[in-house]
Amino acid sequence: MTSTDARADRFVRELGELKIPDPAAGRPRLWVRLGVALMVVGAVLGVTAYAMSHGTRDPLVQRDALALGLGGVVASVVGAALFLRYSLTGFLRFWMARQSYDLALLGDRLAGVEAVTSPVAPVAAAQPAAEAAAVEAVAAEPESSAAESSAAEPVAKESVST
């Protein structure tokens, strides 16, 4: 359990070093709400401008309605951009943190296998001989199977997900 706690502490420390702003501050939520409001206001302006331009024969009022409709389209596009930017930020922040954690876990796992299989590692001397031989056999398998399979077909990369 201590290795998990140490890994979690290291992960929190690394996130702090990345200078990622705290999402609990509330600003992104405000921008998402503003984006949704702009999209709704833009749609309402567009419908109002359409009704206004078709309700009169006066060209001046129709041109005003055209400008109002164009403003509605601009408001909707800006609102959609704000909404997408700040709603995807939360997801991508979580994705990046998860990728960082998975890569650190994979690196720790690979470093543990290298430490066990290297002849100068003090950890290998502390392990029973049967367990060390099993780890060496598992570590040696990909090398021999990679050489055999490279001649027959390309090797597909394996992704690790939890």
mmCIF file of N, CA and C in Angstrom, residues 140-153 155:
data_model
loop_
_atom_site.group_PDB
_atom_site.id
_atom_site.type_symbol
_atom_site.label_atom_id
_atom_site.label_comp_id
_atom_site.label_asym_id
_atom_site.label_seq_id
_atom_site.Cartn_x
_atom_site.Cartn_y
_atom_site.Cartn_z
ATOM 1 N N ALA A 140 12.600 -12.655 -21.614
ATOM 2 C CA ALA A 140 13.324 -13.103 -22.806
ATOM 3 C C ALA A 140 12.385 -13.505 -23.928
ATOM 4 N N GLU A 141 11.143 -13.873 -23.622
ATOM 5 C CA GLU A 141 10.201 -14.317 -24.656
ATOM 6 C C GLU A 141 9.935 -13.277 -25.727
ATOM 7 N N PRO A 142 9.629 -12.012 -25.382
ATOM 8 C CA PRO A 142 9.345 -11.045 -26.444
ATOM 9 C C PRO A 142 10.500 -10.863 -27.404
ATOM 10 N N GLU A 143 11.744 -10.989 -26.941
ATOM 11 C CA GLU A 143 12.875 -10.814 -27.841
ATOM 12 C C GLU A 143 12.924 -11.927 -28.881
ATOM 13 N N SER A 144 12.757 -13.185 -28.438
ATOM 14 C CA SER A 144 12.828 -14.282 -29.398
ATOM 15 C C SER A 144 11.598 -14.308 -30.291
ATOM 16 N N SER A 145 10.418 -14.042 -29.735
ATOM 17 C CA SER A 145 9.228 -14.071 -30.576
ATOM 18 C C SER A 145 9.195 -12.874 -31.512
ATOM 19 N N ALA A 146 9.792 -11.747 -31.117
ATOM 20 C CA ALA A 146 9.836 -10.583 -31.995
ATOM 21 C C ALA A 146 10.734 -10.862 -33.189
ATOM 22 N N ALA A 147 11.838 -11.570 -32.960
ATOM 23 C CA ALA A 147 12.733 -11.891 -34.068
ATOM 24 C C ALA A 147 12.059 -12.866 -35.028
ATOM 25 N N GLU A 148 11.305 -13.836 -34.491
ATOM 26 C CA GLU A 148 10.621 -14.795 -35.353
ATOM 27 C C GLU A 148 9.469 -14.152 -36.108
ATOM 28 N N SER A 149 8.705 -13.289 -35.428
ATOM 29 C CA SER A 149 7.530 -12.723 -36.074
ATOM 30 C C SER A 149 7.881 -11.579 -37.013
ATOM 31 N N SER A 150 9.070 -10.959 -36.868
ATOM 32 C CA SER A 150 9.420 -9.867 -37.764
ATOM 33 C C SER A 150 9.651 -10.365 -39.178
ATOM 34 N N ALA A 151 10.074 -11.586 -39.322
ATOM 35 C CA ALA A 151 10.267 -12.127 -40.658
ATOM 36 C C ALA A 151 8.929 -12.493 -41.292
ATOM 37 N N ALA A 152 7.978 -12.951 -40.510
ATOM 38 C CA ALA A 152 6.708 -13.409 -41.048
ATOM 39 C C ALA A 152 5.717 -12.263 -41.244
ATOM 40 N N GLU A 153 5.521 -11.430 -40.235
ATOM 41 C CA GLU A 153 4.527 -10.364 -40.322
ATOM 42 C C GLU A 153 4.937 -9.224 -39.399
ATOM 43 N N VAL A 155 4.859 -6.539 -36.380
ATOM 44 C CA VAL A 155 4.447 -6.671 -34.990
ATOM 45 C C VAL A 155 3.522 -5.513 -34.641
#
